[in-house]
């Protein structure tokens, strides 16, 4: 998929060792967002999030998380020190380097504590293939908007359109164009942009239908 070379030809990427996902093999340490009492005029919040992961001796582990609000402002962004030794920073996709994590002491438990304080069970979380991010965060949350579902592939699941493709198609914007890997803040903001665009487009359609009727 990466270089479209013929099957059986020499690989375009060389790694020191094989890596694995591993996230579904250990289901310990999950936390769940909970109900919170809010003032009458308060809203539980709408946020978009994106995670970056690197390969460790355990498998894929969280190494960065970014949360943005509806104004596309970053409200939380941190590198995360995984529990196990890193064997591949996955920089080509994650954008995370050895230098990024050199002075990081933030653990997954620290991140979970922050997110549980920021979110309630009613907070709307937006993301692309959000199940992957929640799995890396080990967070159970049900109030979600997933742009991979909101903008389905024409062949249906399990096929999904990439976030880069959706942004180019609907908003005429190019993202993930950096040779240094993905930016979690850029990806989270892209998800928020897409959902806001979709809401506005749906509102236009409803208005037109109401005028016709």
Tab-separated table of C-alpha atoms in Angstrom:
chain	number	residue	atom	x	y	z
A	1	UNK	CA	0.000	0.000	0.000
A	2	UNK	CA	2.829	2.418	0.781
A	3	UNK	CA	4.734	2.279	-2.513
A	4	UNK	CA	2.426	0.203	-4.790
A	5	UNK	CA	5.327	-2.060	-5.741
A	6	UNK	CA	4.697	-5.570	-7.034
A	7	UNK	CA	4.002	-8.270	-4.448
A	8	UNK	CA	7.196	-10.180	-3.755
A	9	UNK	CA	9.535	-7.275	-4.562
A	10	UNK	CA	12.005	-5.921	-2.016
A	11	UNK	CA	10.328	-3.905	0.730
A	12	UNK	CA	10.516	-0.114	0.673
A	13	UNK	CA	10.934	0.056	4.453
A	14	UNK	CA	13.508	-1.782	6.563
A	15	UNK	CA	13.120	-2.219	10.326
A	16	UNK	CA	15.325	-3.821	12.932
A	17	UNK	CA	12.574	-6.199	14.011
A	18	UNK	CA	8.952	-7.128	13.567
A	19	UNK	CA	6.407	-5.196	15.601
A	20	UNK	CA	2.858	-5.939	16.708
A	21	UNK	CA	-0.239	-4.056	17.816
A	22	UNK	CA	-0.901	-5.820	21.133
A	23	UNK	CA	-3.492	-3.321	22.418
A	24	UNK	CA	-6.321	-5.862	22.622
A	25	UNK	CA	-4.234	-8.484	24.390
A	26	UNK	CA	-4.200	-6.679	27.739
A	27	UNK	CA	-7.539	-5.234	28.823
A	28	UNK	CA	-6.365	-4.152	32.280
A	29	UNK	CA	-6.107	-0.511	33.304
A	30	UNK	CA	-9.196	0.795	31.477
A	31	UNK	CA	-11.119	3.722	32.966
A	32	UNK	CA	-14.600	4.969	32.126
A	33	UNK	CA	-15.896	8.518	31.923
A	34	UNK	CA	-18.644	9.154	34.463
A	35	UNK	CA	-21.723	11.324	34.923
A	36	UNK	CA	-21.132	14.759	36.419
A	37	UNK	CA	-23.620	17.267	37.771
A	38	UNK	CA	-23.402	20.530	35.863
A	39	UNK	CA	-24.998	23.938	36.415
A	40	UNK	CA	-28.185	24.416	34.370
A	41	UNK	CA	-26.533	26.703	31.828
A	42	UNK	CA	-23.389	24.559	31.479
A	43	UNK	CA	-22.582	22.161	28.639
A	44	UNK	CA	-20.560	18.955	29.131
A	45	UNK	CA	-18.300	20.053	26.296
A	46	UNK	CA	-17.380	19.109	22.739
A	47	UNK	CA	-13.793	18.154	21.977
A	48	UNK	CA	-11.795	16.489	19.237
A	49	UNK	CA	-8.853	14.316	20.125
A	50	UNK	CA	-6.072	12.488	18.357
A	51	UNK	CA	-3.421	10.118	19.657
A	52	UNK	CA	-0.051	9.081	18.333
A	53	UNK	CA	1.437	5.704	19.139
A	54	UNK	CA	4.850	4.060	19.018
A	55	UNK	CA	5.848	0.404	19.079
A	56	UNK	CA	7.208	-1.013	22.330
A	57	UNK	CA	8.139	-4.517	23.458
A	58	UNK	CA	4.439	-4.810	24.402
A	59	UNK	CA	3.016	-3.504	21.111
A	60	UNK	CA	1.498	-0.142	20.190
A	61	UNK	CA	1.483	2.268	23.123
A	62	UNK	CA	0.378	5.877	23.501
A	63	UNK	CA	3.179	8.432	23.088
A	64	UNK	CA	1.213	11.633	22.436
A	65	UNK	CA	-2.344	12.898	22.916
A	66	UNK	CA	-3.882	16.196	21.818
A	67	UNK	CA	-7.335	17.590	22.598
A	68	UNK	CA	-8.824	20.623	20.831
A	69	UNK	CA	-12.040	22.552	21.493
A	70	UNK	CA	-14.656	23.812	19.023
A	71	UNK	CA	-12.537	26.921	18.353
A	72	UNK	CA	-9.674	24.639	17.239
A	73	UNK	CA	-7.684	25.737	20.288
A	74	UNK	CA	-5.451	23.089	21.848
A	75	UNK	CA	-6.650	22.542	25.424
A	76	UNK	CA	-4.442	19.555	26.237
A	77	UNK	CA	-1.315	18.277	24.526
A	78	UNK	CA	1.343	16.065	26.010
A	79	UNK	CA	3.929	13.475	25.113
A	80	UNK	CA	3.521	10.258	27.071
A	81	UNK	CA	6.161	7.864	28.356
A	82	UNK	CA	5.012	4.313	27.596
A	83	UNK	CA	5.231	1.580	30.242
A	84	UNK	CA	7.497	-0.586	28.108
A	85	UNK	CA	10.724	-0.062	26.190
A	86	UNK	CA	10.281	1.523	22.750
A	87	UNK	CA	11.543	-0.527	19.809
A	88	UNK	CA	10.229	1.723	17.013
A	89	UNK	CA	9.101	5.330	17.484
A	90	UNK	CA	6.937	4.955	14.350
A	91	UNK	CA	8.016	8.524	13.516
A	92	UNK	CA	7.029	8.184	9.866
A	93	UNK	CA	3.389	8.118	10.995
A	94	UNK	CA	3.372	9.328	14.598
A	95	UNK	CA	5.733	12.288	14.222
A	96	UNK	CA	7.094	11.303	17.668
A	97	UNK	CA	10.873	11.141	18.023
A	98	UNK	CA	13.288	9.902	20.670
A	99	UNK	CA	14.048	13.526	21.592
A	100	UNK	CA	10.328	14.222	22.190
A	101	UNK	CA	10.158	11.560	24.896
A	102	UNK	CA	13.623	12.066	26.398
A	103	UNK	CA	12.426	14.310	29.251
A	104	UNK	CA	8.860	13.033	29.486
A	105	UNK	CA	7.669	11.496	32.741
A	106	UNK	CA	3.909	11.688	32.005
A	107	UNK	CA	2.386	8.207	32.164
A	108	UNK	CA	-0.813	6.782	30.717
A	109	UNK	CA	-2.358	6.946	34.208
A	110	UNK	CA	-1.541	10.671	34.378
A	111	UNK	CA	-3.256	11.241	31.018
A	112	UNK	CA	-6.318	9.249	32.081
A	113	UNK	CA	-6.645	11.353	35.237
A	114	UNK	CA	-6.542	14.599	33.235
A	115	UNK	CA	-9.078	13.369	30.673
A	116	UNK	CA	-11.486	12.108	33.350
A	117	UNK	CA	-11.363	15.539	34.963
A	118	UNK	CA	-11.951	17.282	31.594
A	119	UNK	CA	-14.683	14.990	30.271
A	120	UNK	CA	-17.926	13.591	31.603
A	121	UNK	CA	-19.971	10.703	30.193
A	122	UNK	CA	-21.996	13.306	28.241
A	123	UNK	CA	-19.013	15.099	26.681
A	124	UNK	CA	-19.037	14.719	22.895
A	125	UNK	CA	-15.713	13.361	21.683
A	126	UNK	CA	-14.833	13.708	18.005
A	127	UNK	CA	-12.112	11.795	16.194
A	128	UNK	CA	-11.193	9.698	13.165
A	129	UNK	CA	-11.367	5.943	13.805
A	130	UNK	CA	-11.845	6.980	17.410
A	131	UNK	CA	-11.890	3.385	18.663
A	132	UNK	CA	-8.146	3.244	17.970
A	133	UNK	CA	-7.472	6.356	20.088
A	134	UNK	CA	-9.700	5.219	22.961
A	135	UNK	CA	-8.009	1.824	22.907
A	136	UNK	CA	-4.582	3.485	23.214
A	137	UNK	CA	-5.874	5.752	26.001
A	138	UNK	CA	-7.614	2.803	27.692
A	139	UNK	CA	-10.677	5.010	28.094
A	140	UNK	CA	-14.282	3.806	27.737
A	141	UNK	CA	-16.544	6.571	26.428
A	142	UNK	CA	-19.826	6.261	24.534
A	143	UNK	CA	-20.757	9.784	23.387
A	144	UNK	CA	-18.723	9.975	20.209
A	145	UNK	CA	-18.768	11.341	16.658
A	146	UNK	CA	-16.407	9.425	14.382
A	147	UNK	CA	-15.574	11.074	11.070
A	148	UNK	CA	-14.748	7.632	9.620
A	149	UNK	CA	-18.436	6.755	10.171
A	150	UNK	CA	-19.864	10.213	9.440
A	151	UNK	CA	-18.192	10.176	6.002
A	152	UNK	CA	-18.420	6.486	5.039
A	153	UNK	CA	-16.435	4.722	2.334
A	154	UNK	CA	-18.535	3.921	-0.745
A	155	UNK	CA	-17.827	0.204	-0.220
A	156	UNK	CA	-18.921	0.338	3.407
A	157	UNK	CA	-17.099	-1.038	6.440
A	158	UNK	CA	-14.459	-2.292	7.043
A	159	UNK	CA	-13.254	0.191	4.404
A	160	UNK	CA	-12.647	3.699	5.693
A	161	UNK	CA	-11.659	6.936	4.001
A	162	UNK	CA	-8.505	8.547	5.318
A	163	UNK	CA	-8.657	11.832	7.189
A	164	UNK	CA	-6.310	13.342	4.617
A	165	UNK	CA	-8.682	12.282	1.837
A	166	UNK	CA	-11.752	13.717	3.611
A	167	UNK	CA	-10.097	17.083	4.209
A	168	UNK	CA	-9.011	17.342	0.563
A	169	UNK	CA	-12.418	16.232	-0.729
A	170	UNK	CA	-14.761	18.307	1.429
A	171	UNK	CA	-12.723	21.260	2.686
A	172	UNK	CA	-10.091	21.504	-0.069
A	173	UNK	CA	-7.333	21.471	2.535
A	174	UNK	CA	-4.123	19.451	2.495
A	175	UNK	CA	-3.076	17.893	5.809
A	176	UNK	CA	-0.487	15.286	6.846
A	177	UNK	CA	1.893	16.739	4.279
A	178	UNK	CA	4.877	16.864	6.637
A	179	UNK	CA	7.731	14.434	5.994
A	180	UNK	CA	8.343	14.367	9.759
A	181	UNK	CA	5.074	12.478	10.360
A	182	UNK	CA	1.553	13.313	11.470
A	183	UNK	CA	0.669	16.141	13.835
A	184	UNK	CA	-1.920	15.132	16.428
A	185	UNK	CA	-3.094	18.749	16.821
A	186	UNK	CA	-3.555	19.057	13.045
A	187	UNK	CA	-5.494	15.783	12.891
A	188	UNK	CA	-7.715	16.659	15.866
A	189	UNK	CA	-8.489	20.095	14.389
A	190	UNK	CA	-9.243	18.481	11.022
A	191	UNK	CA	-11.850	16.232	12.659
A	192	UNK	CA	-13.473	19.225	14.360
A	193	UNK	CA	-13.496	21.181	11.067
A	194	UNK	CA	-15.171	18.268	9.253
A	195	UNK	CA	-17.910	17.838	11.846
A	196	UNK	CA	-18.693	21.579	11.932
A	197	UNK	CA	-18.793	21.594	8.106
A	198	UNK	CA	-21.142	18.583	8.110
A	199	UNK	CA	-23.498	20.200	10.638
A	200	UNK	CA	-23.701	23.390	8.551
A	201	UNK	CA	-24.281	21.464	5.313
A	202	UNK	CA	-27.036	19.366	6.895
A	203	UNK	CA	-28.667	22.536	8.238
A	204	UNK	CA	-28.681	24.027	4.701
A	205	UNK	CA	-30.333	20.881	3.322
A	206	UNK	CA	-33.022	20.890	6.018
A	207	UNK	CA	-33.696	24.576	5.405
A	208	UNK	CA	-34.086	23.966	1.681
A	209	UNK	CA	-36.489	21.070	2.298
A	210	UNK	CA	-38.571	23.187	4.674
A	211	UNK	CA	-38.786	26.018	2.126
A	212	UNK	CA	-39.924	23.606	-0.604
A	213	UNK	CA	-42.595	22.107	1.603
